[in-house]
Tab-separated table of N, CA, C and O in Angstrom:
chain	number	residue	atom	x	y	z
A	143	MET	N	0.844	-1.204	0.002
A	143	MET	CA	-0.005	-0.003	0.007
A	143	MET	C	0.904	1.217	0.015
A	143	MET	O	1.842	1.408	0.723
A	144	ALA	N	0.488	2.227	-0.830
A	144	ALA	CA	1.261	3.413	-0.826
A	144	ALA	C	0.790	4.356	0.276
A	144	ALA	O	-0.258	4.230	0.793
A	145	LEU	N	1.780	5.144	0.779
A	145	LEU	CA	1.363	5.986	1.906
A	145	LEU	C	0.570	7.164	1.469
A	145	LEU	O	0.836	7.800	0.420
A	146	ILE	N	-0.412	7.429	2.254
A	146	ILE	CA	-1.360	8.550	1.919
A	146	ILE	C	-1.008	9.703	2.937
A	146	ILE	O	-0.956	9.515	4.109
A	147	LYS	N	-0.734	10.875	2.298
A	147	LYS	CA	-0.366	11.992	3.084
A	147	LYS	C	-1.400	13.020	3.477
A	147	LYS	O	-1.202	13.941	4.187
A	148	ASP	N	-2.594	12.810	2.875
A	148	ASP	CA	-3.646	13.815	3.165
A	148	ASP	C	-4.336	13.607	4.519
A	148	ASP	O	-4.133	12.577	5.138
A	149	SER	N	-5.035	14.555	4.880
A	149	SER	CA	-5.772	14.443	6.228
A	149	SER	C	-6.855	13.425	6.240
A	149	SER	O	-7.574	13.302	5.268
A	150	TYR	N	-7.007	12.756	7.340
A	150	TYR	CA	-8.053	11.725	7.521
A	150	TYR	C	-9.414	12.481	7.735
A	150	TYR	O	-9.559	13.474	8.373
A	151	LEU	N	-10.405	11.948	6.987
A	151	LEU	CA	-11.811	12.546	7.079
A	151	LEU	C	-12.697	11.545	7.897
A	151	LEU	O	-12.560	10.345	7.694
A	152	PRO	N	-13.471	12.010	8.826
A	152	PRO	CA	-14.295	11.124	9.586
A	152	PRO	C	-15.271	10.320	8.694
A	152	PRO	O	-15.698	10.827	7.614
A	153	VAL	N	-15.537	9.098	9.136
A	153	VAL	CA	-16.317	8.144	8.344
A	153	VAL	C	-17.760	8.180	8.905
A	153	VAL	O	-17.940	8.203	10.102
A	154	PRO	N	-18.722	8.234	7.973
A	154	PRO	CA	-20.158	8.294	8.435
A	154	PRO	C	-20.573	7.086	9.222
A	154	PRO	O	-20.038	5.967	9.051
A	155	TRP	N	-21.464	7.328	10.152
A	155	TRP	CA	-21.901	6.258	11.086
A	155	TRP	C	-22.592	5.135	10.356
A	155	TRP	O	-22.481	3.913	10.711
A	156	ASP	N	-23.323	5.394	9.316
A	156	ASP	CA	-23.969	4.332	8.553
A	156	ASP	C	-22.958	3.347	7.945
A	156	ASP	O	-23.222	2.124	7.894
A	157	PHE	N	-21.834	3.859	7.480
A	157	PHE	CA	-20.796	2.943	6.989
A	157	PHE	C	-20.233	2.137	8.112
A	157	PHE	O	-19.845	0.956	7.945
A	158	ARG	N	-20.049	2.754	9.286
A	158	ARG	CA	-19.503	2.020	10.424
A	158	ARG	C	-20.442	0.830	10.794
A	158	ARG	O	-19.951	-0.271	11.102
A	159	GLU	N	-21.700	1.060	10.686
A	159	GLU	CA	-22.707	-0.035	10.905
A	159	GLU	C	-22.465	-1.195	9.901
A	159	GLU	O	-22.593	-2.301	10.274
A	160	VAL	N	-22.326	-0.833	8.643
A	160	VAL	CA	-22.044	-1.826	7.619
A	160	VAL	C	-20.787	-2.594	7.923
A	160	VAL	O	-20.756	-3.812	7.864
A	161	MET	N	-19.692	-1.901	8.376
A	161	MET	CA	-18.467	-2.624	8.697
A	161	MET	C	-18.724	-3.475	9.906
A	161	MET	O	-18.178	-4.646	9.948
A	162	ASP	N	-19.423	-3.060	10.910
A	162	ASP	CA	-19.695	-3.887	12.088
A	162	ASP	C	-20.472	-5.143	11.760
A	162	ASP	O	-20.183	-6.232	12.247
A	163	GLU	N	-21.476	-4.966	10.895
A	163	GLU	CA	-22.258	-6.127	10.437
A	163	GLU	C	-21.415	-7.138	9.659
A	163	GLU	O	-21.518	-8.323	9.946
A	164	VAL	N	-20.507	-6.597	8.734
A	164	VAL	CA	-19.712	-7.558	8.015
A	164	VAL	C	-18.698	-8.251	8.947
A	164	VAL	O	-18.499	-9.491	8.853
A	165	LYS	N	-18.171	-7.542	9.924
A	165	LYS	CA	-17.203	-8.147	10.871
A	165	LYS	C	-17.918	-9.172	11.748
A	165	LYS	O	-17.372	-10.273	11.912
A	166	THR	N	-19.086	-8.828	12.246
A	166	THR	CA	-19.847	-9.785	13.112
A	166	THR	C	-20.192	-11.097	12.374
A	166	THR	O	-20.101	-12.167	12.917
A	167	GLN	N	-20.601	-10.933	11.063
A	167	GLN	CA	-20.971	-12.097	10.357
A	167	GLN	C	-19.766	-12.874	9.748
A	167	GLN	O	-19.877	-13.916	9.084
A	168	GLU	N	-18.570	-12.291	10.060
A	168	GLU	CA	-17.271	-12.956	9.623
A	168	GLU	C	-17.292	-13.198	8.050
A	168	GLU	O	-16.828	-14.259	7.603
A	169	LYS	N	-17.814	-12.246	7.318
A	169	LYS	CA	-17.858	-12.396	5.799
A	169	LYS	C	-16.483	-12.205	5.325
A	169	LYS	O	-15.624	-11.519	5.865
A	170	ASP	N	-16.197	-12.888	4.174
A	170	ASP	CA	-14.958	-12.704	3.410
A	170	ASP	C	-15.306	-12.066	2.115
A	170	ASP	O	-16.262	-12.305	1.484
A	171	GLY	N	-14.383	-11.065	1.698
A	171	GLY	CA	-14.774	-10.388	0.478
A	171	GLY	C	-13.552	-9.440	0.096
A	171	GLY	O	-12.435	-9.540	0.609
A	172	VAL	N	-13.887	-8.607	-0.849
A	172	VAL	CA	-12.836	-7.682	-1.444
A	172	VAL	C	-13.189	-6.285	-1.114
A	172	VAL	O	-14.344	-5.867	-1.159
A	173	ILE	N	-12.226	-5.476	-0.774
A	173	ILE	CA	-12.348	-4.091	-0.466
A	173	ILE	C	-11.504	-3.270	-1.453
A	173	ILE	O	-10.299	-3.561	-1.643
A	174	TYR	N	-12.165	-2.373	-2.177
A	174	TYR	CA	-11.417	-1.492	-3.087
A	174	TYR	C	-11.267	-0.116	-2.441
A	174	TYR	O	-12.148	0.379	-1.787
A	175	TYR	N	-10.069	0.447	-2.600
A	175	TYR	CA	-9.737	1.673	-1.924
A	175	TYR	C	-8.726	2.471	-2.645
A	175	TYR	O	-8.066	1.967	-3.447
A	176	PHE	N	-8.767	3.844	-2.446
A	176	PHE	CA	-7.805	4.761	-3.004
A	176	PHE	C	-6.474	4.660	-2.229
A	176	PHE	O	-6.559	4.658	-0.963
A	177	THR	N	-5.376	4.624	-2.953
A	177	THR	CA	-4.041	4.773	-2.299
A	177	THR	C	-3.738	6.223	-2.362
A	177	THR	O	-3.634	6.938	-1.400
A	178	THR	N	-3.542	6.743	-3.648
A	178	THR	CA	-3.362	8.055	-3.919
A	178	THR	C	-4.386	8.382	-5.075
A	178	THR	O	-4.288	7.682	-6.058
A	179	GLU	N	-5.214	9.255	-4.987
A	179	GLU	CA	-6.236	9.492	-5.943
A	179	GLU	C	-5.587	9.832	-7.296
A	179	GLU	O	-4.747	10.675	-7.277
A	180	PRO	N	-5.856	9.169	-8.475
A	180	PRO	CA	-6.969	8.253	-8.677
A	180	PRO	C	-6.558	6.812	-8.627
A	180	PRO	O	-7.205	5.967	-9.098
A	181	ASP	N	-5.351	6.495	-8.017
A	181	ASP	CA	-4.875	5.139	-7.977
A	181	ASP	C	-5.668	4.254	-6.986
A	181	ASP	O	-5.922	4.756	-5.800
A	182	MET	N	-6.134	3.140	-7.329
A	182	MET	CA	-6.787	2.212	-6.487
A	182	MET	C	-6.104	0.949	-6.328
A	182	MET	O	-5.361	0.493	-7.140
A	183	GLU	N	-6.397	0.274	-5.112
A	183	GLU	CA	-5.866	-1.112	-4.938
A	183	GLU	C	-7.051	-1.910	-4.330
A	183	GLU	O	-8.084	-1.321	-3.999
A	184	SER	N	-6.851	-3.143	-4.108
A	184	SER	CA	-7.828	-4.021	-3.454
A	184	SER	C	-7.173	-4.780	-2.318
A	184	SER	O	-6.010	-5.077	-2.309
A	185	ALA	N	-8.014	-5.141	-1.360
A	185	ALA	CA	-7.652	-5.939	-0.294
A	185	ALA	C	-8.674	-7.061	-0.143
A	185	ALA	O	-9.821	-6.781	-0.437
A	186	GLU	N	-8.228	-8.177	0.375
A	186	GLU	CA	-9.157	-9.319	0.564
A	186	GLU	C	-9.099	-9.848	1.912
A	186	GLU	O	-8.102	-9.751	2.571
A	187	GLY	N	-10.184	-10.537	2.327
A	187	GLY	CA	-10.209	-11.216	3.594
A	187	GLY	C	-11.321	-10.778	4.492
A	187	GLY	O	-12.174	-10.005	4.121
A	188	LYS	N	-11.347	-11.368	5.656
A	188	LYS	CA	-12.304	-10.990	6.724
A	188	LYS	C	-11.745	-9.774	7.468
A	188	LYS	O	-10.550	-9.614	7.621
A	189	ILE	N	-12.729	-9.003	8.034
A	189	ILE	CA	-12.301	-7.844	8.827
A	189	ILE	C	-11.972	-8.390	10.280
A	189	ILE	O	-12.747	-9.053	10.893
A	190	LEU	N	-10.693	-8.214	10.615
A	190	LEU	CA	-10.245	-8.622	11.968
A	190	LEU	C	-10.434	-7.557	12.982
A	190	LEU	O	-10.895	-7.800	14.190
A	191	ASP	N	-10.122	-6.283	12.657
A	191	ASP	CA	-10.120	-5.237	13.664
A	191	ASP	C	-10.136	-3.886	12.929
A	191	ASP	O	-9.810	-3.824	11.812
A	192	ILE	N	-10.463	-2.897	13.733
A	192	ILE	CA	-10.342	-1.493	13.232
A	192	ILE	C	-9.527	-0.782	14.274
A	192	ILE	O	-9.840	-0.783	15.533
A	193	VAL	N	-8.398	-0.216	13.865
A	193	VAL	CA	-7.500	0.430	14.809
A	193	VAL	C	-7.417	1.945	14.500
A	193	VAL	O	-7.500	2.368	13.400
A	194	GLU	N	-7.170	2.730	15.581
A	194	GLU	CA	-6.927	4.138	15.456
A	194	GLU	C	-5.561	4.458	15.677
A	194	GLU	O	-4.888	4.018	16.557
A	195	THR	N	-4.953	5.282	14.757
A	195	THR	CA	-3.601	5.725	14.773
A	195	THR	C	-3.602	7.213	14.640
A	195	THR	O	-4.609	7.844	14.271
A	196	PRO	N	-2.460	7.887	14.794
A	196	PRO	CA	-2.427	9.326	14.544
A	196	PRO	C	-2.720	9.686	13.107
A	196	PRO	O	-3.169	10.730	12.849
A	197	GLU	N	-2.463	8.762	12.149
A	197	GLU	CA	-2.794	8.969	10.782
A	197	GLU	C	-4.181	8.769	10.397
A	197	GLU	O	-4.727	9.079	9.328
A	198	GLY	N	-5.063	8.197	11.276
A	198	GLY	CA	-6.465	7.894	10.953
A	198	GLY	C	-6.822	6.525	11.492
A	198	GLY	O	-6.077	5.883	12.241
A	199	GLU	N	-8.063	6.059	11.091
A	199	GLU	CA	-8.534	4.743	11.430
A	199	GLU	C	-8.331	3.802	10.314
A	199	GLU	O	-8.506	4.133	9.075
A	200	PHE	N	-7.865	2.579	10.609
A	200	PHE	CA	-7.583	1.620	9.659
A	200	PHE	C	-8.355	0.245	9.955
A	200	PHE	O	-8.438	-0.117	11.080
A	201	LEU	N	-8.705	-0.407	8.842
A	201	LEU	CA	-9.373	-1.664	8.881
A	201	LEU	C	-8.231	-2.778	8.665
A	201	LEU	O	-7.432	-2.580	7.706
A	202	LEU	N	-8.202	-3.772	9.456
A	202	LEU	CA	-7.175	-4.816	9.280
A	202	LEU	C	-7.893	-6.087	8.805
A	202	LEU	O	-8.908	-6.449	9.306
A	203	THR	N	-7.354	-6.759	7.784
A	203	THR	CA	-7.997	-7.964	7.257
A	203	THR	C	-7.231	-9.164	7.604
A	203	THR	O	-6.043	-9.131	8.050
A	204	SER	N	-7.816	-10.272	7.431
A	204	SER	CA	-7.216	-11.598	7.779
A	204	SER	C	-6.028	-11.924	6.904
A	204	SER	O	-5.259	-12.766	7.225
A	205	ASN	N	-5.928	-11.272	5.696
A	205	ASN	CA	-4.778	-11.412	4.800
A	205	ASN	C	-3.678	-10.476	5.083
A	205	ASN	O	-2.720	-10.395	4.355
A	206	GLY	N	-3.794	-9.704	6.189
A	206	GLY	CA	-2.682	-8.852	6.509
A	206	GLY	C	-2.768	-7.387	5.924
A	206	GLY	O	-1.842	-6.646	6.055
A	207	ASP	N	-3.846	-7.116	5.296
A	207	ASP	CA	-3.959	-5.786	4.665
A	207	ASP	C	-4.389	-4.722	5.667
A	207	ASP	O	-5.141	-5.097	6.626
A	208	LYS	N	-3.989	-3.503	5.489
A	208	LYS	CA	-4.345	-2.356	6.293
A	208	LYS	C	-4.835	-1.284	5.509
A	208	LYS	O	-4.157	-0.819	4.553
A	209	VAL	N	-6.183	-0.970	5.589
A	209	VAL	CA	-6.889	-0.023	4.739
A	209	VAL	C	-7.389	1.175	5.519
A	209	VAL	O	-8.144	0.930	6.560
A	210	ARG	N	-7.053	2.374	5.152
A	210	ARG	CA	-7.567	3.564	5.749
A	210	ARG	C	-9.039	3.693	5.491
A	210	ARG	O	-9.496	3.636	4.261
A	211	LEU	N	-9.911	3.810	6.572
A	211	LEU	CA	-11.320	3.781	6.409
A	211	LEU	C	-11.898	4.884	5.425
A	211	LEU	O	-12.720	4.591	4.607
A	212	ASP	N	-11.423	6.053	5.464
A	212	ASP	CA	-11.899	7.196	4.655
A	212	ASP	C	-11.493	6.998	3.149
A	212	ASP	O	-12.088	7.771	2.321
A	213	LYS	N	-10.714	6.057	2.804
A	213	LYS	CA	-10.299	5.794	1.455
A	213	LYS	C	-11.019	4.756	0.813
A	213	LYS	O	-10.821	4.346	-0.414
A	214	ILE	N	-11.950	4.004	1.498
A	214	ILE	CA	-12.659	2.759	0.958
A	214	ILE	C	-13.610	3.274	-0.035
A	214	ILE	O	-14.521	4.102	0.254
A	215	VAL	N	-13.606	2.633	-1.240
A	215	VAL	CA	-14.501	2.861	-2.287
A	215	VAL	C	-15.663	1.946	-2.174
A	215	VAL	O	-16.842	2.344	-2.149
A	216	THR	N	-15.387	0.636	-2.093
A	216	THR	CA	-16.458	-0.352	-1.829
A	216	THR	C	-15.918	-1.402	-0.820
A	216	THR	O	-14.749	-1.785	-0.758
A	217	LEU	N	-16.811	-1.803	0.066
A	217	LEU	CA	-16.561	-2.836	1.076
A	217	LEU	C	-17.445	-4.020	0.749
A	217	LEU	O	-18.655	-3.881	1.015
A	218	TYR	N	-16.910	-4.995	0.113
A	218	TYR	CA	-17.630	-6.237	-0.238
A	218	TYR	C	-18.813	-5.911	-1.120
A	218	TYR	O	-19.887	-6.398	-0.952
A	219	GLY	N	-18.632	-4.954	-2.011
A	219	GLY	CA	-19.593	-4.555	-3.014
A	219	GLY	C	-20.550	-3.422	-2.533
A	219	GLY	O	-21.346	-2.934	-3.349
A	220	LYS	N	-20.453	-2.965	-1.333
A	220	LYS	CA	-21.251	-1.903	-0.811
A	220	LYS	C	-20.482	-0.609	-0.921
A	220	LYS	O	-19.294	-0.598	-0.519
A	221	PRO	N	-21.089	0.509	-1.266
A	221	PRO	CA	-20.360	1.746	-1.389
A	221	PRO	C	-19.735	2.245	-0.004
A	221	PRO	O	-20.375	2.056	1.013
A	222	GLY	N	-18.524	2.770	-0.141
A	222	GLY	CA	-17.832	3.201	1.027
A	222	GLY	C	-17.722	4.764	1.058
A	222	GLY	O	-18.328	5.444	0.158
A	223	PRO	N	-16.999	5.304	2.018
A	223	PRO	CA	-16.872	6.795	2.156
A	223	PRO	C	-16.321	7.507	0.942
A	223	PRO	O	-16.599	8.641	0.738
A	224	SER	N	-15.487	6.790	0.084
A	224	SER	CA	-14.870	7.456	-1.037
A	224	SER	C	-15.532	7.044	-2.376
A	224	SER	O	-15.054	7.364	-3.420
A	225	TYR	N	-16.687	6.396	-2.283
A	225	TYR	CA	-17.391	5.946	-3.483
A	225	TYR	C	-17.798	7.179	-4.353
A	225	TYR	O	-17.695	7.149	-5.574
A	226	HIS	N	-18.155	8.253	-3.771
A	226	HIS	CA	-18.628	9.524	-4.478
A	226	HIS	C	-17.486	10.022	-5.353
A	226	HIS	O	-17.706	10.515	-6.423
A	227	ILE	N	-16.199	9.940	-4.848
A	227	ILE	CA	-15.090	10.344	-5.675
A	227	ILE	C	-14.934	9.429	-6.913
A	227	ILE	O	-14.785	9.918	-8.057
A	228	TYR	N	-15.026	8.116	-6.656
A	228	TYR	CA	-14.901	7.164	-7.732
A	228	TYR	C	-16.000	7.364	-8.724
A	228	TYR	O	-15.780	7.371	-10.007
A	229	ASP	N	-17.206	7.532	-8.278
A	229	ASP	CA	-18.381	7.692	-9.115
A	229	ASP	C	-18.187	8.990	-9.987
A	229	ASP	O	-18.636	9.052	-11.100
A	230	GLY	N	-17.582	10.060	-9.412
A	230	GLY	CA	-17.367	11.229	-10.152
A	230	GLY	C	-16.462	11.018	-11.423
A	230	GLY	O	-16.678	11.748	-12.375
A	231	TYR	N	-15.549	10.115	-11.371
A	231	TYR	CA	-14.759	9.821	-12.571
A	231	TYR	C	-15.663	9.342	-13.747
A	231	TYR	O	-15.370	9.568	-14.871
A	232	ALA	N	-16.694	8.556	-13.365
A	232	ALA	CA	-17.597	8.033	-14.465
A	232	ALA	C	-18.408	9.143	-15.065
A	232	ALA	O	-18.865	9.051	-16.141
A	233	ASN	N	-18.586	10.258	-14.302
A	233	ASN	CA	-19.379	11.406	-14.755
A	233	ASN	C	-18.634	12.458	-15.546
A	233	ASN	O	-19.188	13.432	-15.957
A	234	VAL	N	-17.303	12.252	-15.655
A	234	VAL	CA	-16.486	13.301	-16.281
A	234	VAL	C	-16.579	13.078	-17.833
A	234	VAL	O	-16.570	11.996	-18.308
A	235	CYS	N	-16.711	14.167	-18.489
A	235	CYS	CA	-16.820	14.127	-19.957
A	235	CYS	C	-15.437	13.591	-20.494
A	235	CYS	O	-14.396	14.168	-20.219
A	236	LEU	N	-15.438	12.546	-21.251
A	236	LEU	CA	-14.175	12.013	-21.765
A	236	LEU	C	-13.950	12.457	-23.208
A	236	LEU	O	-12.868	12.177	-23.757
A	237	ASN	N	-14.748	13.317	-23.774
A	237	ASN	CA	-14.583	13.846	-25.094
A	237	ASN	C	-13.548	14.986	-25.001
A	237	ASN	O	-13.610	15.820	-24.067
A	238	THR	N	-12.645	15.082	-25.909
A	238	THR	CA	-11.537	16.020	-25.880
A	238	THR	C	-11.999	17.443	-26.396
A	238	THR	O	-11.315	18.360	-26.201
A	239	HIS	N	-13.200	17.512	-26.918
A	239	HIS	CA	-13.786	18.764	-27.361
A	239	HIS	C	-14.566	19.421	-26.328
A	239	HIS	O	-15.612	18.844	-25.879
A	240	LYS	N	-14.243	20.598	-25.873
A	240	LYS	CA	-14.934	21.272	-24.769
A	240	LYS	C	-16.386	21.511	-25.103
A	240	LYS	O	-17.211	21.478	-24.245
A	241	ASP	N	-16.668	21.776	-26.329
A	241	ASP	CA	-18.051	22.155	-26.716
A	241	ASP	C	-19.050	20.937	-26.720
A	241	ASP	O	-20.232	21.079	-26.771
A	242	ASN	N	-18.484	19.750	-26.600
A	242	ASN	CA	-19.297	18.543	-26.493
A	242	ASN	C	-19.512	18.071	-25.113
A	242	ASN	O	-20.256	17.024	-24.839
A	243	CYS	N	-19.056	18.741	-24.049
A	243	CYS	CA	-19.194	18.382	-22.691
A	243	CYS	C	-20.487	18.832	-22.056
A	243	CYS	O	-20.923	19.853	-22.386
C-alpha cells in the first residue's frame, strides 16, 4: 500500500454499521480503496479489527492488509466513504472537445 499524506476525514456512522455487520458475520470479500487518488488497490479477507492511529482509522484484514477507512470505495460490494469520488470519474466528460461536454 502506498502512503497517503492527506488528512483523515471522519467516516459516516452508517458505513460504520455496515463494517460492524460484516465483521460480526465474519464475511470474506474484497475491499477497493484509493491509495493516492486516482490510484486504487484492493484488499481481501475478513475484517479482523479497526485500529486508530495518529494518521487515521484503519481496517485490518485476515490477509494482513491495512486499509484507511476514509479511502474505501467499496466494502464487499457496498459503497464506502470514497465512493462518491470514484463515481465522479464516471461522470467526467471523456470527449476532448470542450463544446461537446
